[in-house]
Coordinates of C-alpha atoms in Angstrom, one line a residue:
X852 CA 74.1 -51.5 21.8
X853 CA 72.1 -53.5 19.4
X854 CA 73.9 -56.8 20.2
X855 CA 73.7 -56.1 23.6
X856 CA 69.6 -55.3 23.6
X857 CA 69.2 -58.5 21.2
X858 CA 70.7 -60.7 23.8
X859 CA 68.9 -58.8 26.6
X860 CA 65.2 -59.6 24.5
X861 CA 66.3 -63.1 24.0
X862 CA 67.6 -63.9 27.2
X863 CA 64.2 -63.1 28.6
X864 CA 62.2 -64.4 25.8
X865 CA 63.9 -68.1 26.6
X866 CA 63.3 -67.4 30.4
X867 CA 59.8 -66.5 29.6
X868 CA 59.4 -70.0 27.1
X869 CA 61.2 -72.1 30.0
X870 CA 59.6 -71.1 33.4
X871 CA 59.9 -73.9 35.4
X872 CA 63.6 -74.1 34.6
X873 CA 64.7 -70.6 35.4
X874 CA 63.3 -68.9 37.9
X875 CA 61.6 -65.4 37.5
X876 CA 63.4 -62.9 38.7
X877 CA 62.0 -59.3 38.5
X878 CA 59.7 -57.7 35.8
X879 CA 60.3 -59.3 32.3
X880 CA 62.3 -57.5 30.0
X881 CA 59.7 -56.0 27.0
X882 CA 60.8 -54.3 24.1
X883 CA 60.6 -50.3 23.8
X884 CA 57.4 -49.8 21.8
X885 CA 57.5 -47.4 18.8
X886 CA 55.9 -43.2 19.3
X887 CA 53.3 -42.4 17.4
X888 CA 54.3 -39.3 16.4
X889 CA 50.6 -38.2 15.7
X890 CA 49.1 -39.4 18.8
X891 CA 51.5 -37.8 20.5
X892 CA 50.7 -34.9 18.9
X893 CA 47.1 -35.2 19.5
X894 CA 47.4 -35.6 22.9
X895 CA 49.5 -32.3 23.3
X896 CA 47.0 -30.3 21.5
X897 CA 44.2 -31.7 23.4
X898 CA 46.1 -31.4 27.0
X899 CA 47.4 -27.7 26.5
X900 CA 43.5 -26.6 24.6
X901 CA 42.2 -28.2 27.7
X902 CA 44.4 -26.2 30.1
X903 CA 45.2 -23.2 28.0
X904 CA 44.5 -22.3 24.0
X905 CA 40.7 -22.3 24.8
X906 CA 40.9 -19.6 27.0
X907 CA 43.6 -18.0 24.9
X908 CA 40.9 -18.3 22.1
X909 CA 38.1 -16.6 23.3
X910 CA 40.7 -13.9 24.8
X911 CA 41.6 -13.5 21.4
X912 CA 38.3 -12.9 19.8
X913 CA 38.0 -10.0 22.6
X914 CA 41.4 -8.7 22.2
X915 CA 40.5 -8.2 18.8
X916 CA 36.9 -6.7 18.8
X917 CA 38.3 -3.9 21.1
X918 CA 41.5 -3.4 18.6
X919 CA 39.2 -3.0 15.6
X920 CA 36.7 -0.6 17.7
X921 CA 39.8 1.4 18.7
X922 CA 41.0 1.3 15.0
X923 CA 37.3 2.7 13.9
X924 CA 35.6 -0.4 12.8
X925 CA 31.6 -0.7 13.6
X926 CA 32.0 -3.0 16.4
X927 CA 28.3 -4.8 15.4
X928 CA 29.7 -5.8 12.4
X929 CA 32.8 -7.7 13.3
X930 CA 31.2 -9.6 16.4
X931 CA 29.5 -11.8 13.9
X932 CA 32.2 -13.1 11.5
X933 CA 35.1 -13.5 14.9
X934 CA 32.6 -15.3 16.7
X935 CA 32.2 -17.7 13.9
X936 CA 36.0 -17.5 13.4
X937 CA 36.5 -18.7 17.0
X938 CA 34.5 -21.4 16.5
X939 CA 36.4 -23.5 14.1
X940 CA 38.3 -26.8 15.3
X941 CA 41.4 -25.2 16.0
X942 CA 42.4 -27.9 18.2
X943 CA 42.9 -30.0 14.8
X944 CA 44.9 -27.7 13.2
X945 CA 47.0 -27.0 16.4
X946 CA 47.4 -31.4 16.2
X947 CA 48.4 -31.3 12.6
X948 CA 50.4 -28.2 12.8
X949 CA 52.9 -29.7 15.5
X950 CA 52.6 -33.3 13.5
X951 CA 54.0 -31.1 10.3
X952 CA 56.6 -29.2 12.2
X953 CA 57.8 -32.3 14.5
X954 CA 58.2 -34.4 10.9
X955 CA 59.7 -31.4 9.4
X956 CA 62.5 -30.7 12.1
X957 CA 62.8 -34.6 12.3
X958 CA 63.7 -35.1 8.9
X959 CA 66.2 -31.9 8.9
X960 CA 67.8 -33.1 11.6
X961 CA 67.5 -37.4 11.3
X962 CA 68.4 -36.8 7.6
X963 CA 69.6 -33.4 6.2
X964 CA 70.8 -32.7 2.6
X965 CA 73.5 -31.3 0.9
X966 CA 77.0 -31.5 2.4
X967 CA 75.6 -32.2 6.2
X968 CA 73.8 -35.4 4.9
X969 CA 77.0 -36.7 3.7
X970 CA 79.6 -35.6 6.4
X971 CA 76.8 -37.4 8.7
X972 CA 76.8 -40.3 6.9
X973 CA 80.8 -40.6 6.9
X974 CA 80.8 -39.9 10.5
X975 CA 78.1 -42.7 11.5
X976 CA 80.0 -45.0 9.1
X977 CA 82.9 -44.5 11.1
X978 CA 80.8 -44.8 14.4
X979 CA 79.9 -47.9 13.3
X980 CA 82.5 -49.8 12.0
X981 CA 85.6 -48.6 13.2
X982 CA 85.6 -49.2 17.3
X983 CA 85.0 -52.9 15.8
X984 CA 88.1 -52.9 13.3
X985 CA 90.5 -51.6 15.8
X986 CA 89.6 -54.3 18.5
X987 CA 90.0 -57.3 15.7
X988 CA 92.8 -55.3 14.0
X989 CA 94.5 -54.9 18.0
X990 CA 93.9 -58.5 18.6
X991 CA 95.1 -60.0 15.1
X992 CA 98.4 -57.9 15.7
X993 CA 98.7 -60.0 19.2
X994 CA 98.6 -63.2 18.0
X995 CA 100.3 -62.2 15.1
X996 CA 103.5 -61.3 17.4
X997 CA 102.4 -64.6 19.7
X998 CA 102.4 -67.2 17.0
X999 CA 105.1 -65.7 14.6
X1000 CA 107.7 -64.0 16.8
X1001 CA 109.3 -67.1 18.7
X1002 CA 111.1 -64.2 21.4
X1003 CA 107.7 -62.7 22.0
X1004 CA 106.2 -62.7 25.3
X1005 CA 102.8 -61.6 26.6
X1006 CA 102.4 -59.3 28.7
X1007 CA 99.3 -57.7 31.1
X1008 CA 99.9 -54.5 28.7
X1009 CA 99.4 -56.5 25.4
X1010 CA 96.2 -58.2 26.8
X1011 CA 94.9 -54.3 27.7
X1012 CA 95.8 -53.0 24.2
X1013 CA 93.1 -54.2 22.2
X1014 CA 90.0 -52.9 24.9
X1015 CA 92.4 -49.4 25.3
X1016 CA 92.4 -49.0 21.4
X1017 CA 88.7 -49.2 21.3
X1018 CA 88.3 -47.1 23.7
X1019 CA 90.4 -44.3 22.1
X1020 CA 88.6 -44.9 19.1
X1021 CA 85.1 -44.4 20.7
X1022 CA 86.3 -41.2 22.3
X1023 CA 87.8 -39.4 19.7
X1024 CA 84.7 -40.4 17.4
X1025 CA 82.2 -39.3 20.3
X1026 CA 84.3 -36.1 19.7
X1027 CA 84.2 -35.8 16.4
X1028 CA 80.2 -36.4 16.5
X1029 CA 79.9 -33.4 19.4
X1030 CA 81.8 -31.1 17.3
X1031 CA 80.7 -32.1 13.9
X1032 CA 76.7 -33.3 14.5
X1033 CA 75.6 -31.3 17.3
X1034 CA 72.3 -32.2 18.8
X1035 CA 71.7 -30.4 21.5
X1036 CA 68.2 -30.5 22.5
X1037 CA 67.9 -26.5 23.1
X1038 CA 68.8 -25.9 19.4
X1039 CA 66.0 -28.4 18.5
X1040 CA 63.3 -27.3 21.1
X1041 CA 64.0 -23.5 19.4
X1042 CA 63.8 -24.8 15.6
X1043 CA 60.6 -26.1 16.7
X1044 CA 59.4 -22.9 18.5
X1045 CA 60.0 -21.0 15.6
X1046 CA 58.4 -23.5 12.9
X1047 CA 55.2 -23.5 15.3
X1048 CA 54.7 -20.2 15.9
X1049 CA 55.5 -19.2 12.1
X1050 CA 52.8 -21.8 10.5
X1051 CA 50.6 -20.8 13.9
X1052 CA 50.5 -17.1 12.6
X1053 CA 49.8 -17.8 9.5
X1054 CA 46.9 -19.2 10.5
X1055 CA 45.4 -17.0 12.9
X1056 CA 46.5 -13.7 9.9
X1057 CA 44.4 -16.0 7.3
X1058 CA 41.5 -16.5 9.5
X1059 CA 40.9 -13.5 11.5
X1060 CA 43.2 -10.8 9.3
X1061 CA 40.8 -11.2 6.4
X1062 CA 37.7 -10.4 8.5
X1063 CA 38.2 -6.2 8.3
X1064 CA 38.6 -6.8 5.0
X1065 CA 36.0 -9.2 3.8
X1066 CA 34.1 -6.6 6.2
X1067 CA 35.0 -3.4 4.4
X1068 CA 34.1 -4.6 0.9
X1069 CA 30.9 -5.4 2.0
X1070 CA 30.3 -2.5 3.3
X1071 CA 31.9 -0.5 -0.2
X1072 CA 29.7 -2.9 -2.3
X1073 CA 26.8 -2.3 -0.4
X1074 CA 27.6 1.5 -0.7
X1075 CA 28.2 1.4 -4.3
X1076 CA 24.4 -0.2 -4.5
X1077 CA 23.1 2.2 -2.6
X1078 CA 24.6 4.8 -4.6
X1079 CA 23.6 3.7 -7.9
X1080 CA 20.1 3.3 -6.2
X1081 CA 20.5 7.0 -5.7
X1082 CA 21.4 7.7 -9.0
X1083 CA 19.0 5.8 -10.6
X1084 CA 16.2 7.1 -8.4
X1085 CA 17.5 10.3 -8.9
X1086 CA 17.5 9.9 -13.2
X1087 CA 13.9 8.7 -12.8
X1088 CA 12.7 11.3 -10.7
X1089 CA 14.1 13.9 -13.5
X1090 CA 12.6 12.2 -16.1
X1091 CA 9.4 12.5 -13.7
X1092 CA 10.0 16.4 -13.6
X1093 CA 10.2 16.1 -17.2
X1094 CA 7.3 14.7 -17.9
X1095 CA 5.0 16.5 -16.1
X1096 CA 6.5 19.7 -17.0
X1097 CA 6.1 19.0 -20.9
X1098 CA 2.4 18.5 -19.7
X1099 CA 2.3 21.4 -17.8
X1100 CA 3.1 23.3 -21.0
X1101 CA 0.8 21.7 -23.3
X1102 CA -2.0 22.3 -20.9
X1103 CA -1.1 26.1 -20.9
X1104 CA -1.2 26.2 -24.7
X1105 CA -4.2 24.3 -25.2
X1106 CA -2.2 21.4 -27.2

């Protein structure tokens, strides 16, 4: 496949260096450009937040409001910090989110580790090189028999055994890659489901999960102020009583 797309580039760079020699014929040939993975990224988030997340947002920041009033939360207290939780650019970390999964299940599946990495490697090393050795290894044994067997004769079978043998080789290696390097795009498509939604969750807990919480120790704090308020008010006010009691007393006496 290589050789064959090298040619194919060539062959319509010369035609494209030489036009009035060879006639165009067709659309020229260009080369397949290279993904950006992030771009790509960034153009998913920003298509489905256009179409969907936003909406899913703000249904969200409802959903939970009414969950934390039905749990007993002061509902005036919570509007404040989800509103301002809802507001954040989630549609960057939606972007990098999918560019951390996509490079993650890229490089588990493009280049695992441990035994997979280097029963993949064998296999591809086979893939590569030995479809090529059988052909040259078919067609060195022909002229082997042609030049050095003066009784041999060739035969339409002899001139098909060298393109067969090849193509034996490529099928049983196509089978051994099905069976042993599975890439089925279903299995990928899940691994990535899962990897998003996991890292997605632990987003949205961090953000909005601490809000009840960053909530309720401001209200304890606040209550513990209030209470040593009380109790301070309450030590002064004795002393107060004190006071004026002890004067009370030394009126009565004369003192």
């Amino acid at each position: 496949l290589q050789m064959f797309n090298k040619l194919k580039y060539a062959g319509s760079q010369l035609r494209e260096r030489i036009p009035s020699i060879v006639p165009k014929i067709g659309a020229p040939a260009q080369p397949q450009t290279r993904l950006d993975l992030g771009e790509f990224a960034r153009a998913c988030s920003a298509a489905a937040a256009e179409r969907h997340l936003d909406a899913r947002a703000k249904a969200l920041t409802n959903r939970l409001l009414l969950s934390g009033e039905q749990q007993g939360f002061p509902l005036h207290l919570l509007t404040g910090p989800t509103e301002s939780a809802s507001r954040l650019d989630w549609r960057q970390r939606y972007s990098q989110a999918m560019i951390d999964v996509l490079s993650k299940v890229e490089q588990q599946w493009a280049r695992p580790t441990g035994i997979r990495r280097y029963l993949q490697g064998t296999v591809v090393l086979l893939a590569d090189w030995l479809p090529g050795t059988v052909l040259i290894a078919a067609l060195g044994w022909v002229l082997w028999r042609y030049f050095f067997e003066p009784n041999y004769q060739v035969h339409l079978l002899d001139m098909l055994l060298p393109p067969l043998l090849m193509l034996s080789a490529c099928v049983i290696l196509h089978v051994f890659v099905a069976l042993i390097l599975p890439l089925r795009w279903q299995a990928i498509r899940d691994q990535f489901q899962r990897q998003l939604a996991g890292i997605m969750q632990g987003e949205l807990n961090a953000t909005y999960g601490e809000i009840p919480r960053t909530v309720a120790e401001q209200l304890l704090a606040e209550r513990r102020q209030i209470e040593q308020l009380l109790h301070d008010t309450s030590e002064v006010q004795n002393w107060i009583g004190q006071r004026e009691k002890a004067a009370s007393i030394e009126g009565l006496y004369g003192r």
